[in-house]
Amino acid sequence: MTHKLLLLAGDGIGPEAMAEVKKLIAVMNEMGHAFETEDALVGGCAYDAHGAAIAEVDVAKAMAADAVLFGAVGGPKWDGVPYDVRPEAGLLRLRKDMDLFANLRPAICYPALASSSSLKQEVIEGLDILILRELTGGVYFGEPKTITDLGNGQKRAVDTQVYDTYEIERISGVAFELARTRKNHVTSMEKRNVMKSGVLWNEVVTATHKAKYSDVKLDHMLADAGGMQLVRWPKQFDVIVCDNLFGDMLSDVAAMLTGSLGMLPSASLGAPDEKTGKRKALYEPVHGSAPDIAGKGIANPIAMIASFAMCLRYSFDMVAEADRLEAAIASVLADGLRTKDILSDGMREVGTAEMGDAIIAKFREAA
Ligand code: IPM
Ligand code: MN
């Protein structure tokens, strides 16, 4: 059975990171797997080519693929383009059209990197938490979303934070299911002290827990306090579930716990199809396009490669291969290889391609 992958490398360091995954896919195909890949444009490069952040045909390809691998979008070059076609619009369009409501952002501290975080070693050593971010609702997509000229030299900007019961139910269901495969603990974060959407969030998570998942430990935390706890003692968490905007911010914080933004993968999943059981899925590193280092061959490809590991795990049920790929990453780090973003004393600095090659070699050896 062939696995159809749409590769959307995007802008900045996206193509460099994606190049390492392409090498890996080629090696896996040599080993007998059957991945079929197709490239398409997204973000600023798509805007340059056809004036939209993603072409309609490419949205259709994403909908039809078994999985989408996504690099990064954006950069100063497109700062002035109209809001509707800004690079990020391509990513948001895919999330919405593919109904990828569940965004899994695991933050794992590899033992070899425990000393390279800005936090004390004992705080992050052995860290393994999962931020589950709601990805298709909230203030990202709520209407109205406008800037109105009030006519008196003033303008008014409005974003709308909106959540319906079913949206909170389905994301909390995913949180509890995932927790059962981990340490069986969910912490839900919102701002019920200020926001109506927080009140409903809290209510629905509590009701979902009571109805179907009372075997899982559930805690509630205000999202600001949660941010504080995440840097104070992150190991108190297992699965954190939160809305789209809080999840965006808290996952960047969590990324730095692991040493670098260049380390954090993510999976964005839809609901299982009623007939086939298959989920639409997009995998992307949490880091952005990093235009300042783009094209220099120094970007860290680990988050992109680890995103592909998540793809193997969640889209193709290739658990052994996913484990092996994650072990290859850990092993290369243990050998002392470092890209610039995670470099520390006594370690060997390597570029993007050398890091990718080393991981692929370990992966192949362990087969
Ligand atoms: C992320 C990114 C995106 C977001 C941007 C690029 C639209 O920051 O995936 O975390 O805000 O969701
Ligand atoms: Mn973000």
CSV table of C-alpha atoms and ligand atoms in Angstrom, one decimal:
chain,number,residue,atom,x,y,z
A,1,MET,CA,0.0,0.0,0.0
A,2,THR,CA,1.4,3.4,-1.0
A,3,HIS,CA,1.4,6.3,1.4
A,4,LYS,CA,0.7,9.6,-0.4
A,5,LEU,CA,2.5,12.6,1.1
A,6,LEU,CA,2.1,16.2,0.1
A,7,LEU,CA,5.2,18.1,0.9
A,8,LEU,CA,4.7,21.8,1.6
A,9,ALA,CA,8.2,23.1,2.5
A,10,GLY,CA,7.2,26.8,2.4
A,11,ASP,CA,9.6,29.7,3.2
A,12,GLY,CA,12.7,30.4,5.1
A,13,ILE,CA,14.4,27.4,6.6
A,14,GLY,CA,11.3,25.2,5.6
A,15,PRO,CA,12.9,23.9,2.4
A,16,GLU,CA,16.2,23.1,4.1
A,17,ALA,CA,14.5,21.2,6.9
A,18,MET,CA,12.2,19.4,4.4
A,19,ALA,CA,15.3,18.3,2.3
A,20,GLU,CA,16.4,16.2,5.2
A,21,VAL,CA,13.0,14.5,5.5
A,22,LYS,CA,13.1,13.9,1.7
A,23,LYS,CA,16.4,12.1,2.1
A,24,LEU,CA,14.9,10.0,4.9
A,25,ILE,CA,11.9,9.1,2.8
A,26,ALA,CA,14.2,8.0,-0.1
A,27,VAL,CA,16.1,5.8,2.3
A,28,MET,CA,12.9,4.3,3.7
A,29,ASN,CA,11.6,3.6,0.2
A,30,GLU,CA,14.9,1.7,-0.5
A,31,MET,CA,14.2,-0.3,2.6
A,32,GLY,CA,10.9,-1.4,1.1
A,33,HIS,CA,8.4,1.2,2.2
A,34,ALA,CA,6.2,2.9,-0.3
A,35,PHE,CA,5.9,6.6,0.2
A,36,GLU,CA,4.8,8.6,-2.8
A,37,THR,CA,5.6,12.3,-2.5
A,38,GLU,CA,4.5,15.4,-4.3
A,39,ASP,CA,5.8,19.0,-3.7
A,40,ALA,CA,3.7,22.1,-3.7
A,41,LEU,CA,4.0,25.8,-2.7
A,42,VAL,CA,2.6,27.4,0.4
A,43,GLY,CA,3.2,30.8,2.1
A,44,GLY,CA,5.2,33.6,0.7
A,45,CYS,CA,6.6,31.5,-2.2
A,46,ALA,CA,3.1,30.6,-3.2
A,47,TYR,CA,2.1,34.3,-3.1
A,48,ASP,CA,5.1,35.1,-5.4
A,49,ALA,CA,4.1,32.3,-7.8
A,50,HIS,CA,0.4,32.9,-8.0
A,51,GLY,CA,-0.8,35.7,-5.7
A,52,ALA,CA,-2.3,33.4,-3.0
A,53,ALA,CA,-0.8,31.9,0.1
A,54,ILE,CA,-1.9,28.5,-1.3
A,55,ALA,CA,-3.4,27.6,-4.6
A,56,GLU,CA,-6.8,26.0,-4.7
A,57,VAL,CA,-5.4,22.9,-6.5
A,58,ASP,CA,-2.9,22.5,-3.7
A,59,VAL,CA,-5.6,22.7,-1.1
A,60,ALA,CA,-7.4,19.9,-3.0
A,61,LYS,CA,-4.1,17.9,-3.0
A,62,ALA,CA,-3.8,18.4,0.7
A,63,MET,CA,-7.3,17.1,1.3
A,64,ALA,CA,-6.6,14.0,-0.8
A,65,ALA,CA,-3.2,13.1,0.6
A,66,ASP,CA,-2.7,10.5,3.3
A,67,ALA,CA,-0.7,13.1,5.2
A,68,VAL,CA,0.7,16.6,4.6
A,69,LEU,CA,4.3,17.5,5.7
A,70,PHE,CA,4.6,21.2,6.3
A,71,GLY,CA,7.8,23.3,6.7
A,72,ALA,CA,7.3,26.9,7.7
A,73,VAL,CA,5.9,30.1,6.2
A,74,GLY,CA,6.5,33.8,6.3
A,75,GLY,CA,9.4,36.3,6.3
A,76,PRO,CA,10.0,40.0,6.1
A,77,LYS,CA,9.8,39.9,2.3
A,78,TRP,CA,6.0,39.5,2.6
A,79,ASP,CA,5.5,42.0,5.4
A,80,GLY,CA,3.6,44.3,3.1
A,81,VAL,CA,1.3,41.9,1.3
A,82,PRO,CA,-2.5,42.1,1.8
A,83,TYR,CA,-3.7,40.4,5.1
A,84,ASP,CA,-5.9,37.8,3.3
A,85,VAL,CA,-2.9,36.5,1.3
A,86,ARG,CA,-0.2,36.8,3.9
A,87,PRO,CA,1.9,33.7,4.1
A,88,GLU,CA,0.3,32.5,7.4
A,89,ALA,CA,-3.1,32.5,5.7
A,90,GLY,CA,-2.0,29.4,3.7
A,91,LEU,CA,-1.5,27.4,6.9
A,92,LEU,CA,-4.6,28.7,8.6
A,93,ARG,CA,-6.6,27.7,5.5
A,94,LEU,CA,-5.3,24.2,5.5
A,95,ARG,CA,-6.0,23.8,9.2
A,96,LYS,CA,-9.6,25.0,8.7
A,97,ASP,CA,-10.4,23.2,5.5
A,98,MET,CA,-8.9,19.9,6.7
A,99,ASP,CA,-10.7,20.4,10.0
A,100,LEU,CA,-7.5,19.7,11.9
A,101,PHE,CA,-8.9,20.6,15.3
A,102,ALA,CA,-6.3,18.6,17.4
A,103,ASN,CA,-2.8,19.9,17.5
A,104,LEU,CA,-0.4,17.7,19.4
A,105,ARG,CA,2.8,19.4,20.6
A,106,PRO,CA,5.0,17.1,22.6
A,107,ALA,CA,7.8,18.7,24.6
A,108,ILE,CA,10.5,16.1,25.4
A,109,CYS,CA,13.8,16.9,26.9
A,110,TYR,CA,16.4,14.7,25.3
A,111,PRO,CA,18.9,13.7,28.0
A,112,ALA,CA,21.8,15.0,26.0
A,113,LEU,CA,20.2,18.5,25.9
A,114,ALA,CA,19.3,18.8,29.6
A,115,SER,CA,22.1,21.2,30.2
A,116,SER,CA,21.4,23.4,27.2
A,117,SER,CA,18.0,24.8,28.3
A,118,SER,CA,17.8,28.2,29.8
A,119,LEU,CA,16.2,26.5,32.8
A,120,LYS,CA,18.1,24.5,35.5
A,121,GLN,CA,18.9,20.9,34.6
A,122,GLU,CA,16.9,19.4,37.4
A,123,VAL,CA,13.8,21.3,36.2
A,124,ILE,CA,13.7,19.8,32.8
A,125,GLU,CA,15.7,16.6,32.9
A,126,GLY,CA,13.4,13.7,31.9
A,127,LEU,CA,10.6,16.1,30.8
A,128,ASP,CA,7.9,14.5,28.7
A,129,ILE,CA,4.8,16.5,28.4
A,130,LEU,CA,2.2,17.0,25.6
A,131,ILE,CA,0.5,20.3,24.9
A,132,LEU,CA,-2.8,19.7,23.1
A,133,ARG,CA,-3.9,22.8,21.4
A,134,GLU,CA,-7.4,23.3,19.9
A,135,LEU,CA,-6.6,24.4,16.3
A,136,THR,CA,-9.6,25.3,14.3
A,137,GLY,CA,-11.6,27.6,16.6
A,138,GLY,CA,-11.3,30.5,19.1
A,139,VAL,CA,-9.9,33.9,18.3
A,140,TYR,CA,-8.0,32.7,15.3
A,141,PHE,CA,-11.2,32.1,13.3
A,142,GLY,CA,-14.0,33.9,15.2
A,143,GLU,CA,-16.1,36.5,13.4
A,144,PRO,CA,-16.3,39.4,13.4
A,145,LYS,CA,-12.6,40.0,12.8
A,146,THR,CA,-12.3,43.6,11.7
A,147,ILE,CA,-10.6,47.0,11.8
A,148,THR,CA,-13.2,49.7,11.5
A,149,ASP,CA,-12.4,53.4,11.0
A,150,LEU,CA,-14.4,55.3,13.6
A,151,GLY,CA,-14.1,58.5,11.6
A,152,ASN,CA,-12.6,60.6,14.5
A,153,GLY,CA,-9.0,59.7,13.9
A,154,GLN,CA,-9.6,56.5,15.8
A,155,LYS,CA,-9.9,52.9,14.6
A,156,ARG,CA,-11.4,49.9,16.3
A,157,ALA,CA,-10.0,46.4,16.0
A,158,VAL,CA,-12.1,43.4,16.9
A,159,ASP,CA,-11.2,39.8,17.2
A,160,THR,CA,-13.7,37.3,18.4
A,161,GLN,CA,-13.0,34.5,20.8
A,162,VAL,CA,-15.8,31.9,20.2
A,163,TYR,CA,-16.2,28.2,21.2
A,164,ASP,CA,-19.2,25.9,20.9
A,165,THR,CA,-19.8,22.9,23.1
A,166,TYR,CA,-18.9,20.3,20.4
A,167,GLU,CA,-15.5,21.9,19.8
A,168,ILE,CA,-14.5,21.7,23.5
A,169,GLU,CA,-16.0,18.2,23.8
A,170,ARG,CA,-14.0,16.8,20.9
A,171,ILE,CA,-10.6,18.3,21.9
A,172,SER,CA,-11.1,17.3,25.5
A,173,GLY,CA,-11.9,13.7,24.3
A,174,VAL,CA,-8.6,13.6,22.5
A,175,ALA,CA,-6.8,14.9,25.6
A,176,PHE,CA,-8.3,12.2,27.8
A,177,GLU,CA,-7.6,9.5,25.2
A,178,LEU,CA,-4.0,10.6,24.9
A,179,ALA,CA,-3.6,10.8,28.6
A,180,ARG,CA,-4.6,7.1,28.9
A,181,THR,CA,-1.7,6.2,26.8
A,182,ARG,CA,0.7,8.3,28.9
A,183,LYS,CA,0.6,9.2,32.6
A,184,ASN,CA,-3.2,9.5,32.8
A,185,HIS,CA,-3.3,13.1,33.8
A,186,VAL,CA,-4.9,16.1,32.0
A,187,THR,CA,-4.5,19.7,33.0
A,188,SER,CA,-7.0,22.0,31.3
A,189,MET,CA,-6.1,25.7,31.0
A,190,GLU,CA,-8.4,28.6,30.4
A,191,LYS,CA,-9.2,32.1,31.8
A,192,ARG,CA,-12.7,31.4,33.3
A,193,ASN,CA,-12.0,34.3,35.7
A,194,VAL,CA,-12.2,36.8,32.8
A,195,MET,CA,-13.6,35.1,29.7
A,196,LYS,CA,-17.0,33.5,29.0
A,197,SER,CA,-15.3,31.1,26.6
A,198,GLY,CA,-13.2,30.1,29.6
A,199,VAL,CA,-16.3,29.4,31.7
A,200,LEU,CA,-17.8,27.2,29.0
A,201,TRP,CA,-14.4,25.5,28.4
A,202,ASN,CA,-14.1,24.6,32.0
A,203,GLU,CA,-17.7,23.4,32.2
A,204,VAL,CA,-17.5,21.2,29.1
A,205,VAL,CA,-14.1,19.6,30.0
A,206,THR,CA,-15.5,18.8,33.4
A,207,ALA,CA,-18.7,17.2,32.0
A,208,THR,CA,-16.7,15.2,29.3
A,209,HIS,CA,-14.5,13.9,32.1
A,210,LYS,CA,-17.4,12.9,34.3
A,211,ALA,CA,-19.3,11.2,31.4
A,212,LYS,CA,-16.5,9.2,29.9
A,213,TYR,CA,-13.1,9.6,31.4
A,214,SER,CA,-13.4,9.6,35.1
A,215,ASP,CA,-10.4,7.2,35.4
A,216,VAL,CA,-8.1,10.0,34.2
A,217,LYS,CA,-6.9,12.6,36.7
A,218,LEU,CA,-8.1,16.0,35.7
A,219,ASP,CA,-6.9,19.4,37.0
A,220,HIS,CA,-7.9,22.9,36.0
A,221,MET,CA,-5.6,25.8,35.9
A,222,LEU,CA,-5.9,29.4,34.9
A,223,ALA,CA,-3.8,29.8,31.8
A,224,ASP,CA,-1.6,32.6,33.2
A,225,ALA,CA,-0.8,30.6,36.2
A,226,GLY,CA,-0.3,27.6,33.9
A,227,GLY,CA,2.4,29.6,32.0
A,228,MET,CA,4.1,30.3,35.3
A,229,GLN,CA,3.9,26.7,36.4
A,230,LEU,CA,5.3,25.5,33.0
A,231,VAL,CA,8.6,27.3,33.7
A,232,ARG,CA,8.6,26.7,37.5
A,233,TRP,CA,8.1,22.9,37.5
A,234,PRO,CA,7.0,21.5,34.1
A,235,LYS,CA,7.3,17.9,35.2
A,236,GLN,CA,4.0,18.3,37.2
A,237,PHE,CA,2.2,18.1,33.8
A,238,ASP,CA,1.4,15.2,31.5
A,239,VAL,CA,-1.2,16.4,29.0
A,240,ILE,CA,-2.1,20.1,28.9
A,241,VAL,CA,-5.3,21.0,26.9
A,242,CYS,CA,-6.1,24.5,25.9
A,243,ASP,CA,-7.6,26.8,23.3
A,244,ASN,CA,-6.0,27.9,20.1
A,245,LEU,CA,-4.4,31.1,21.3
A,246,PHE,CA,-3.2,29.9,24.7
A,247,GLY,CA,-1.9,26.8,23.0
A,248,ASP,CA,0.1,28.9,20.6
A,249,MET,CA,1.8,30.8,23.4
A,250,LEU,CA,2.2,27.9,25.9
A,251,SER,CA,3.7,25.6,23.2
A,252,ASP,CA,6.4,28.2,22.4
A,253,VAL,CA,7.2,28.3,26.1
A,254,ALA,CA,7.3,24.5,26.3
A,255,ALA,CA,9.6,24.4,23.3
A,256,MET,CA,12.3,26.4,25.1
A,257,LEU,CA,12.1,23.9,28.0
A,258,THR,CA,13.5,21.4,25.6
A,259,GLY,CA,16.5,23.5,24.7
A,260,SER,CA,15.5,25.1,21.4
A,261,LEU,CA,12.5,25.9,19.3
A,262,GLY,CA,14.3,23.8,16.7
A,263,MET,CA,13.4,20.7,18.7
A,264,LEU,CA,9.6,20.7,18.8
A,265,PRO,CA,7.5,18.7,16.3
A,266,SER,CA,3.8,18.8,16.0
A,267,ALA,CA,0.9,16.8,14.6
A,268,SER,CA,-2.4,18.4,13.6
A,269,LEU,CA,-5.2,15.8,13.3
A,270,GLY,CA,-8.8,15.7,12.2
A,271,ALA,CA,-11.5,13.4,13.4
A,272,PRO,CA,-11.4,9.8,12.1
A,273,ASP,CA,-13.4,9.3,8.9
A,274,GLU,CA,-16.6,7.5,9.6
A,275,LYS,CA,-16.0,4.9,6.9
A,276,THR,CA,-12.3,4.4,6.7
A,277,GLY,CA,-11.3,5.4,10.2
A,278,LYS,CA,-8.5,7.5,8.7
A,279,ARG,CA,-7.7,11.0,10.0
A,280,LYS,CA,-6.7,14.0,7.9
A,281,ALA,CA,-3.3,15.1,9.2
A,282,LEU,CA,-0.6,17.7,8.8
A,283,TYR,CA,2.8,17.5,10.5
A,284,GLU,CA,4.9,20.6,11.1
A,285,PRO,CA,7.8,21.8,13.2
A,286,VAL,CA,6.7,24.4,15.8
A,287,HIS,CA,9.6,26.7,14.8
A,288,GLY,CA,8.9,29.3,12.2
A,289,SER,CA,10.6,30.2,9.0
A,290,ALA,CA,13.6,31.8,10.8
A,291,PRO,CA,14.5,34.1,7.8
A,292,ASP,CA,17.6,35.4,9.6
A,293,ILE,CA,19.3,32.0,9.2
A,294,ALA,CA,17.5,30.8,6.0
A,295,GLY,CA,19.7,29.5,3.2
A,296,LYS,CA,22.8,29.2,5.4
A,297,GLY,CA,22.6,25.4,5.9
A,298,ILE,CA,22.7,25.8,9.7
A,299,ALA,CA,19.1,25.3,10.7
A,300,ASN,CA,18.2,22.5,13.0
A,301,PRO,CA,16.3,19.8,11.1
A,302,ILE,CA,15.3,17.8,14.2
A,303,ALA,CA,11.8,19.3,14.7
A,304,MET,CA,11.0,18.6,11.0
A,305,ILE,CA,12.4,15.0,11.2
A,306,ALA,CA,10.6,14.4,14.5
A,307,SER,CA,7.4,15.7,12.9
A,308,PHE,CA,7.8,13.0,10.3
A,309,ALA,CA,8.2,10.5,13.1
A,310,MET,CA,4.8,11.7,14.4
A,311,CYS,CA,3.5,11.1,10.9
A,312,LEU,CA,4.7,7.6,10.9
A,313,ARG,CA,3.1,7.0,14.3
A,314,TYR,CA,-0.3,8.8,13.8
A,315,SER,CA,-1.0,8.5,10.1
A,316,PHE,CA,0.5,5.1,9.2
A,317,ASP,CA,0.6,3.2,12.5
A,318,MET,CA,4.3,2.6,11.9
A,319,VAL,CA,5.1,2.6,15.6
A,320,ALA,CA,8.4,0.6,15.4
A,321,GLU,CA,9.8,3.0,12.7
A,322,ALA,CA,8.7,6.1,14.6
A,323,ASP,CA,10.3,4.8,17.8
A,324,ARG,CA,13.5,4.0,15.8
A,325,LEU,CA,13.6,7.5,14.3
A,326,GLU,CA,13.1,9.1,17.7
A,327,ALA,CA,15.9,6.9,19.1
A,328,ALA,CA,18.1,7.9,16.2
A,329,ILE,CA,17.7,11.6,17.1
A,330,ALA,CA,18.4,10.9,20.8
A,331,SER,CA,21.5,8.9,19.8
A,332,VAL,CA,23.0,11.5,17.5
A,333,LEU,CA,22.5,14.1,20.3
A,334,ALA,CA,24.2,11.7,22.7
A,335,ASP,CA,27.1,11.5,20.3
A,336,GLY,CA,27.6,15.2,20.7
A,337,LEU,CA,26.4,16.5,17.3
A,338,ARG,CA,24.7,19.9,17.6
A,339,THR,CA,23.4,22.5,15.2
A,340,LYS,CA,24.1,26.1,16.2
A,341,ASP,CA,20.9,26.6,18.2
A,342,ILE,CA,21.7,23.8,20.6
A,343,LEU,CA,25.5,24.1,20.7
A,344,SER,CA,27.3,23.9,24.0
A,345,ASP,CA,30.8,23.5,25.2
A,346,GLY,CA,32.6,20.4,24.1
A,347,MET,CA,30.0,19.5,21.4
A,348,ARG,CA,30.6,19.2,17.7
A,349,GLU,CA,28.8,21.8,15.6
A,350,VAL,CA,27.2,20.5,12.4
A,351,GLY,CA,25.0,22.0,9.7
A,352,THR,CA,21.5,21.0,8.6
A,353,ALA,CA,22.6,18.3,6.1
A,354,GLU,CA,25.2,16.7,8.4
A,355,MET,CA,22.7,16.5,11.2
A,356,GLY,CA,20.1,14.9,8.9
A,357,ASP,CA,22.6,12.5,7.5
A,358,ALA,CA,23.7,11.4,10.9
A,359,ILE,CA,20.1,10.7,12.0
A,360,ILE,CA,19.4,8.8,8.8
A,361,ALA,CA,22.5,6.7,9.2
A,362,LYS,CA,21.5,5.8,12.8
A,363,PHE,CA,18.0,5.0,11.7
A,364,ARG,CA,19.3,2.7,8.9
A,365,GLU,CA,21.8,1.0,11.2
A,366,ALA,CA,19.1,0.1,13.7
A,367,ALA,CA,16.9,-1.5,11.1
B,1,IPM,C1,2.2,28.1,15.1
B,1,IPM,C2,2.4,29.4,14.4
B,1,IPM,C3,1.2,29.8,13.6
B,1,IPM,C4,0.1,30.0,14.6
B,1,IPM,C5,1.3,31.0,12.7
B,1,IPM,C6,2.4,30.8,11.7
B,1,IPM,C7,0.0,31.3,12.0
B,1,IPM,O1,2.9,30.4,15.3
B,1,IPM,O2,1.9,27.1,14.4
B,1,IPM,O3,2.4,28.0,16.3
B,1,IPM,O4,0.0,31.1,15.2
B,1,IPM,O5,-0.7,29.1,14.9
B,2,MN,MN,3.2,29.6,17.3
